[in-house]
Amino acid sequence: MARARLSSSFHWMAAPAVIFAAGMIVFPFGYAIWLSLSDVALGADPRFIGLGNFARLLADEEFWNGLRLTLFLYVVSLSLQLVLGTWLGLLLARSRSAQGLVRTIMISPFMLPPVVVGMMAIVILDPSFGIANWLLEQAGLPPGLWLSDPDTVMLTIAALDTWQWTPFVALIVMGGYLSLPQDVFEAAEIDGANGWWRFRRVTLPLLAPTLITAAVLRSVDILRFFDIIYLTTQGGPGTASTTLNILAYRRGFEFFDLGYASAIMVTLSAIVFGSVLVFTRLRRAVTW
């Protein structure tokens, strides 16, 4: 009886925080959906148009270009971060020397504010006096345009995101690996399994839930990636790096077409929720 009374009291105490958190999530998203169903322009009264903004999306070449670039950045960045993060995390977990110092250094990139990373990229990758081209010239290689070339700008942005967030994935993998039962690895080693076989047949299956968790966390961040792109290229050159986030920003805050911008962001939110749902179901399937 006392336990039930204590539980009831806890629920009443937590209710204001839960209601506030739910309101902070539900109201902005609901308002965005309402805007996406309306013709909203600065200085004019909103006019309900139903799915008119979404119909515009289907005929908008800029939207399809932004969707393609968003998915390209997502696939490339997530793949690189999972592969490199797994390799680095396992390397750190198995190395006992200078772990504290190495972990501190690893945390540094993803603790940096995006404006710092963006400004560093602008200076380092500058075609005229950036150190990246200077190093290429010293090695006898041709300089690159990096952020100024439509053919390389998205790969460069993916590399920046990978540099910043691979350590984050590595720390998750390292923690997941250190929590695994070590007797499984010892048994595989006693049975004569080589390193690659142990990784493919033992380590990777056991780490699958950890890797999927890392993929979920990074998926949300990559799909809403905005700040560094806007700082370094503002969607250029041309529309070569105009992802859906950049396109929605331009339509909403440069052209003040708030209804259409909201439709873009609602569509992007659906993609984010869909990716999280897929990974969540996959995680349930591989949980051991």
Tab-separated table of C-alpha atoms in Angstrom:
chain	number	residue	atom	x	y	z
A	1	MET	CA	0.000	0.000	0.000
A	2	ALA	CA	2.805	2.397	0.942
A	3	ARG	CA	4.667	1.522	-2.251
A	4	ALA	CA	1.560	2.208	-4.376
A	5	ARG	CA	1.032	5.544	-2.592
A	6	LEU	CA	4.694	6.482	-3.200
A	7	SER	CA	4.394	5.540	-6.892
A	8	SER	CA	1.233	7.637	-7.259
A	9	SER	CA	2.950	10.611	-5.617
A	10	PHE	CA	5.899	10.266	-7.974
A	11	HIS	CA	3.601	10.290	-11.012
A	12	TRP	CA	1.922	13.483	-9.824
A	13	MET	CA	5.301	15.119	-9.195
A	14	ALA	CA	6.588	14.149	-12.634
A	15	ALA	CA	3.397	15.160	-14.466
A	16	PRO	CA	4.280	18.892	-14.918
A	17	ALA	CA	7.657	18.050	-16.421
A	18	VAL	CA	6.132	15.445	-18.738
A	19	ILE	CA	3.385	17.831	-19.861
A	20	PHE	CA	5.909	20.606	-20.477
A	21	ALA	CA	8.230	18.317	-22.466
A	22	ALA	CA	5.327	16.961	-24.521
A	23	GLY	CA	4.095	20.489	-25.234
A	24	MET	CA	7.555	21.583	-26.360
A	25	ILE	CA	7.554	18.731	-28.880
A	26	VAL	CA	3.932	18.475	-29.960
A	27	PHE	CA	3.129	22.173	-30.371
A	28	PRO	CA	6.041	23.145	-32.699
A	29	PHE	CA	5.577	20.042	-34.835
A	30	GLY	CA	1.797	20.507	-34.993
A	31	TYR	CA	2.247	24.162	-35.895
A	32	ALA	CA	4.700	23.214	-38.655
A	33	ILE	CA	2.149	20.761	-40.064
A	34	TRP	CA	-0.517	23.471	-40.016
A	35	LEU	CA	1.835	25.873	-41.826
A	36	SER	CA	2.633	23.196	-44.420
A	37	LEU	CA	-1.081	22.961	-45.227
A	38	SER	CA	-1.439	26.725	-45.654
A	39	ASP	CA	-0.324	29.461	-47.997
A	40	VAL	CA	1.625	31.654	-45.578
A	41	ALA	CA	3.496	34.736	-46.730
A	42	LEU	CA	4.969	37.560	-44.680
A	43	GLY	CA	2.423	40.302	-44.071
A	44	ALA	CA	-0.561	38.306	-45.361
A	45	ASP	CA	-3.184	36.225	-43.599
A	46	PRO	CA	-2.649	32.438	-43.798
A	47	ARG	CA	-4.877	30.649	-46.287
A	48	PHE	CA	-5.589	26.934	-45.976
A	49	ILE	CA	-4.683	25.102	-49.200
A	50	GLY	CA	-4.579	21.477	-48.042
A	51	LEU	CA	-1.867	19.445	-49.756
A	52	GLY	CA	-1.045	22.214	-52.238
A	53	ASN	CA	2.461	22.769	-50.872
A	54	PHE	CA	3.218	19.053	-51.057
A	55	ALA	CA	1.980	18.980	-54.652
A	56	ARG	CA	4.460	21.785	-55.378
A	57	LEU	CA	7.229	19.628	-53.935
A	58	LEU	CA	6.612	16.885	-56.465
A	59	ALA	CA	7.074	19.324	-59.353
A	60	ASP	CA	9.993	21.260	-57.841
A	61	GLU	CA	13.379	20.335	-59.300
A	62	GLU	CA	15.143	22.100	-56.424
A	63	PHE	CA	13.352	19.866	-53.937
A	64	TRP	CA	14.424	16.683	-55.725
A	65	ASN	CA	17.983	17.991	-55.960
A	66	GLY	CA	17.929	18.793	-52.232
A	67	LEU	CA	16.526	15.351	-51.419
A	68	ARG	CA	19.229	13.676	-53.505
A	69	LEU	CA	21.991	15.688	-51.815
A	70	THR	CA	20.543	15.048	-48.349
A	71	LEU	CA	20.417	11.295	-48.909
A	72	PHE	CA	23.889	11.301	-50.492
A	73	LEU	CA	25.337	13.102	-47.471
A	74	TYR	CA	23.474	10.744	-45.142
A	75	VAL	CA	24.675	7.540	-46.778
A	76	VAL	CA	28.307	8.643	-47.235
A	77	SER	CA	28.725	10.227	-43.788
A	78	LEU	CA	26.969	7.469	-41.869
A	79	SER	CA	28.869	4.713	-43.682
A	80	LEU	CA	32.251	6.362	-43.103
A	81	GLN	CA	31.529	7.117	-39.462
A	82	LEU	CA	30.348	3.601	-38.670
A	83	VAL	CA	33.281	1.925	-40.421
A	84	LEU	CA	35.986	4.267	-39.118
A	85	GLY	CA	34.349	4.566	-35.700
A	86	THR	CA	34.201	0.777	-35.311
A	87	TRP	CA	37.837	0.409	-36.280
A	88	LEU	CA	38.983	3.214	-33.969
A	89	GLY	CA	36.773	2.082	-31.085
A	90	LEU	CA	38.075	-1.488	-31.194
A	91	LEU	CA	41.649	-0.215	-31.476
A	92	LEU	CA	41.232	1.917	-28.361
A	93	ALA	CA	39.429	-0.811	-26.432
A	94	ARG	CA	42.267	-3.255	-27.018
A	95	SER	CA	45.063	-0.760	-26.387
A	96	ARG	CA	45.952	-0.180	-22.746
A	97	SER	CA	48.544	2.573	-23.280
A	98	ALA	CA	47.616	6.245	-22.821
A	99	GLN	CA	43.872	5.549	-22.938
A	100	GLY	CA	42.969	8.554	-20.806
A	101	LEU	CA	44.904	11.019	-22.966
A	102	VAL	CA	43.685	9.482	-26.220
A	103	ARG	CA	40.057	9.574	-25.090
A	104	THR	CA	40.393	13.226	-24.097
A	105	ILE	CA	41.820	14.093	-27.510
A	106	MET	CA	39.076	12.101	-29.212
A	107	ILE	CA	36.335	14.025	-27.454
A	108	SER	CA	37.688	17.353	-28.733
A	109	PRO	CA	36.270	17.337	-32.317
A	110	PHE	CA	32.619	16.742	-31.469
A	111	MET	CA	32.809	19.151	-28.521
A	112	LEU	CA	33.720	22.005	-30.859
A	113	PRO	CA	30.879	24.376	-31.801
A	114	PRO	CA	29.821	24.101	-35.463
A	115	VAL	CA	30.856	27.719	-36.116
A	116	VAL	CA	34.419	26.857	-35.079
A	117	VAL	CA	34.508	23.784	-37.347
A	118	GLY	CA	33.065	25.804	-40.218
A	119	MET	CA	35.571	28.632	-39.869
A	120	MET	CA	38.451	26.152	-39.561
A	121	ALA	CA	37.286	24.456	-42.769
A	122	ILE	CA	37.084	27.776	-44.635
A	123	VAL	CA	40.660	28.663	-43.656
A	124	ILE	CA	42.222	25.212	-44.137
A	125	LEU	CA	40.471	24.471	-47.446
A	126	ASP	CA	40.881	27.911	-49.005
A	127	PRO	CA	42.064	27.335	-52.629
A	128	SER	CA	44.584	30.223	-52.498
A	129	PHE	CA	46.283	30.095	-49.087
A	130	GLY	CA	44.802	27.080	-47.291
A	131	ILE	CA	47.142	24.554	-45.763
A	132	ALA	CA	45.350	21.637	-47.461
A	133	ASN	CA	46.422	22.748	-50.944
A	134	TRP	CA	49.884	23.655	-49.667
A	135	LEU	CA	50.357	20.086	-48.417
A	136	LEU	CA	49.157	18.727	-51.773
A	137	GLU	CA	51.623	20.938	-53.618
A	138	GLN	CA	54.448	19.758	-51.351
A	139	ALA	CA	53.537	16.195	-52.239
A	140	GLY	CA	53.520	17.021	-55.955
A	141	LEU	CA	49.757	16.677	-56.296
A	142	PRO	CA	47.384	19.157	-57.967
A	143	PRO	CA	45.484	21.500	-55.627
A	144	GLY	CA	41.757	21.067	-55.085
A	145	LEU	CA	38.887	23.519	-55.011
A	146	TRP	CA	37.221	21.580	-52.182
A	147	LEU	CA	34.214	23.722	-51.249
A	148	SER	CA	34.159	25.625	-54.553
A	149	ASP	CA	33.845	22.681	-56.928
A	150	PRO	CA	30.331	21.242	-57.514
A	151	ASP	CA	31.881	17.802	-57.997
A	152	THR	CA	33.697	17.734	-54.643
A	153	VAL	CA	31.730	20.011	-52.316
A	154	MET	CA	29.414	17.323	-50.901
A	155	LEU	CA	32.279	14.875	-50.412
A	156	THR	CA	34.193	17.618	-48.596
A	157	ILE	CA	31.230	18.353	-46.334
A	158	ALA	CA	30.840	14.618	-45.644
A	159	ALA	CA	34.554	14.477	-44.757
A	160	LEU	CA	34.147	17.395	-42.332
A	161	ASP	CA	31.210	15.716	-40.619
A	162	THR	CA	33.102	12.419	-40.514
A	163	TRP	CA	36.155	14.087	-38.954
A	164	GLN	CA	34.029	15.698	-36.259
A	165	TRP	CA	31.765	12.780	-35.331
A	166	THR	CA	33.771	9.585	-35.948
A	167	PRO	CA	35.266	9.875	-32.416
A	168	PHE	CA	31.729	9.964	-31.014
A	169	VAL	CA	30.918	6.659	-32.726
A	170	ALA	CA	34.299	5.267	-31.610
A	171	LEU	CA	33.547	6.012	-27.955
A	172	ILE	CA	30.155	4.276	-28.244
A	173	VAL	CA	31.769	1.239	-29.882
A	174	MET	CA	34.551	1.149	-27.306
A	175	GLY	CA	32.048	1.217	-24.450
A	176	GLY	CA	29.954	-1.487	-26.111
A	177	TYR	CA	32.989	-3.705	-26.703
A	178	LEU	CA	34.276	-3.387	-23.130
A	179	SER	CA	30.847	-4.461	-21.832
A	180	LEU	CA	30.830	-7.684	-23.869
A	181	PRO	CA	31.581	-11.045	-22.192
A	182	GLN	CA	35.271	-11.624	-22.809
A	183	ASP	CA	35.070	-15.393	-22.362
A	184	VAL	CA	33.427	-15.625	-25.818
A	185	PHE	CA	36.505	-14.096	-27.435
A	186	GLU	CA	38.824	-16.276	-25.382
A	187	ALA	CA	36.922	-19.388	-26.465
A	188	ALA	CA	37.146	-18.376	-30.132
A	189	GLU	CA	40.861	-17.750	-29.783
A	190	ILE	CA	41.396	-21.131	-28.114
A	191	ASP	CA	39.514	-22.773	-30.993
A	192	GLY	CA	42.112	-21.288	-33.362
A	193	ALA	CA	39.990	-18.600	-35.003
A	194	ASN	CA	42.032	-15.849	-36.617
A	195	GLY	CA	41.477	-12.130	-36.069
A	196	TRP	CA	39.288	-11.528	-39.115
A	197	TRP	CA	37.087	-14.579	-38.385
A	198	ARG	CA	36.650	-13.487	-34.752
A	199	PHE	CA	35.693	-9.982	-35.876
A	200	ARG	CA	33.223	-11.170	-38.519
A	201	ARG	CA	31.642	-14.055	-36.600
A	202	VAL	CA	31.907	-12.943	-32.962
A	203	THR	CA	32.699	-9.256	-32.453
A	204	LEU	CA	30.458	-7.771	-35.138
A	205	PRO	CA	27.297	-9.765	-34.225
A	206	LEU	CA	27.746	-8.950	-30.530
A	207	LEU	CA	28.353	-5.277	-31.331
A	208	ALA	CA	25.362	-5.026	-33.676
A	209	PRO	CA	22.975	-3.462	-31.089
A	210	THR	CA	25.654	-0.899	-30.156
A	211	LEU	CA	26.321	-0.033	-33.798
A	212	ILE	CA	22.617	0.390	-34.516
A	213	THR	CA	22.291	2.711	-31.512
A	214	ALA	CA	25.169	4.787	-32.876
A	215	ALA	CA	23.522	4.762	-36.310
A	216	VAL	CA	20.241	6.067	-34.855
A	217	LEU	CA	21.983	8.924	-33.032
A	218	ARG	CA	24.012	9.914	-36.080
A	219	SER	CA	21.075	9.528	-38.484
A	220	VAL	CA	19.098	12.212	-36.704
A	221	ASP	CA	22.067	14.602	-36.715
A	222	ILE	CA	23.121	14.005	-40.331
A	223	LEU	CA	19.624	14.366	-41.762
A	224	ARG	CA	19.173	17.716	-40.015
A	225	PHE	CA	22.721	18.859	-40.886
A	226	PHE	CA	22.613	22.593	-41.539
A	227	ASP	CA	25.080	24.784	-39.682
A	228	ILE	CA	28.422	23.801	-41.225
A	229	ILE	CA	26.953	23.711	-44.739
A	230	TYR	CA	25.517	27.193	-44.320
A	231	LEU	CA	28.753	28.536	-42.820
A	232	THR	CA	31.021	27.120	-45.505
A	233	THR	CA	29.008	27.199	-48.745
A	234	GLN	CA	25.498	28.569	-48.052
A	235	GLY	CA	24.269	25.887	-50.419
A	236	GLY	CA	26.675	26.694	-53.219
A	237	PRO	CA	28.322	26.706	-55.612
A	238	GLY	CA	24.973	27.147	-57.322
A	239	THR	CA	22.786	24.496	-55.737
A	240	ALA	CA	25.529	21.867	-55.431
A	241	SER	CA	25.210	21.705	-51.627
A	242	THR	CA	21.616	22.887	-51.195
A	243	THR	CA	20.280	20.112	-48.995
A	244	LEU	CA	16.666	20.101	-47.831
A	245	ASN	CA	17.602	22.039	-44.701
A	246	ILE	CA	19.306	24.774	-46.712
A	247	LEU	CA	16.446	24.853	-49.226
A	248	ALA	CA	13.846	25.204	-46.464
A	249	TYR	CA	15.860	27.998	-44.854
A	250	ARG	CA	16.091	29.882	-48.138
A	251	ARG	CA	12.404	29.503	-48.944
A	252	GLY	CA	11.359	30.464	-45.429
A	253	PHE	CA	13.748	33.259	-44.460
A	254	GLU	CA	14.903	34.653	-47.797
A	255	PHE	CA	11.710	34.349	-49.860
A	256	PHE	CA	9.322	34.284	-46.842
A	257	ASP	CA	7.344	31.378	-48.311
A	258	LEU	CA	6.733	29.885	-44.880
A	259	GLY	CA	4.109	27.354	-45.928
A	260	TYR	CA	6.314	25.787	-48.582
A	261	ALA	CA	9.351	25.809	-46.271
A	262	SER	CA	7.273	24.043	-43.618
A	263	ALA	CA	6.207	21.399	-46.158
A	264	ILE	CA	9.893	20.723	-46.897
A	265	MET	CA	10.703	20.367	-43.211
A	266	VAL	CA	7.688	18.139	-42.531
A	267	THR	CA	8.847	15.894	-45.368
A	268	LEU	CA	12.361	15.819	-43.926
A	269	SER	CA	10.958	15.041	-40.475
A	270	ALA	CA	9.075	12.084	-41.951
A	271	ILE	CA	12.361	10.815	-43.423
A	272	VAL	CA	14.063	11.176	-40.019
A	273	PHE	CA	11.258	9.334	-38.226
A	274	GLY	CA	11.288	6.647	-40.887
A	275	SER	CA	15.032	6.044	-40.559
A	276	VAL	CA	14.782	5.888	-36.759
A	277	LEU	CA	11.882	3.429	-37.007
A	278	VAL	CA	13.820	1.174	-39.374
A	279	PHE	CA	16.900	1.139	-37.131
A	280	THR	CA	14.767	0.576	-34.016
A	281	ARG	CA	13.140	-2.501	-35.530
A	282	LEU	CA	16.519	-3.715	-36.749
A	283	ARG	CA	17.949	-3.318	-33.266
A	284	ARG	CA	15.179	-5.480	-31.826
A	285	ALA	CA	15.979	-8.132	-34.419
A	286	VAL	CA	19.698	-8.304	-33.542
A	287	THR	CA	19.455	-7.959	-29.754
A	288	TRP	CA	21.139	-10.897	-28.092
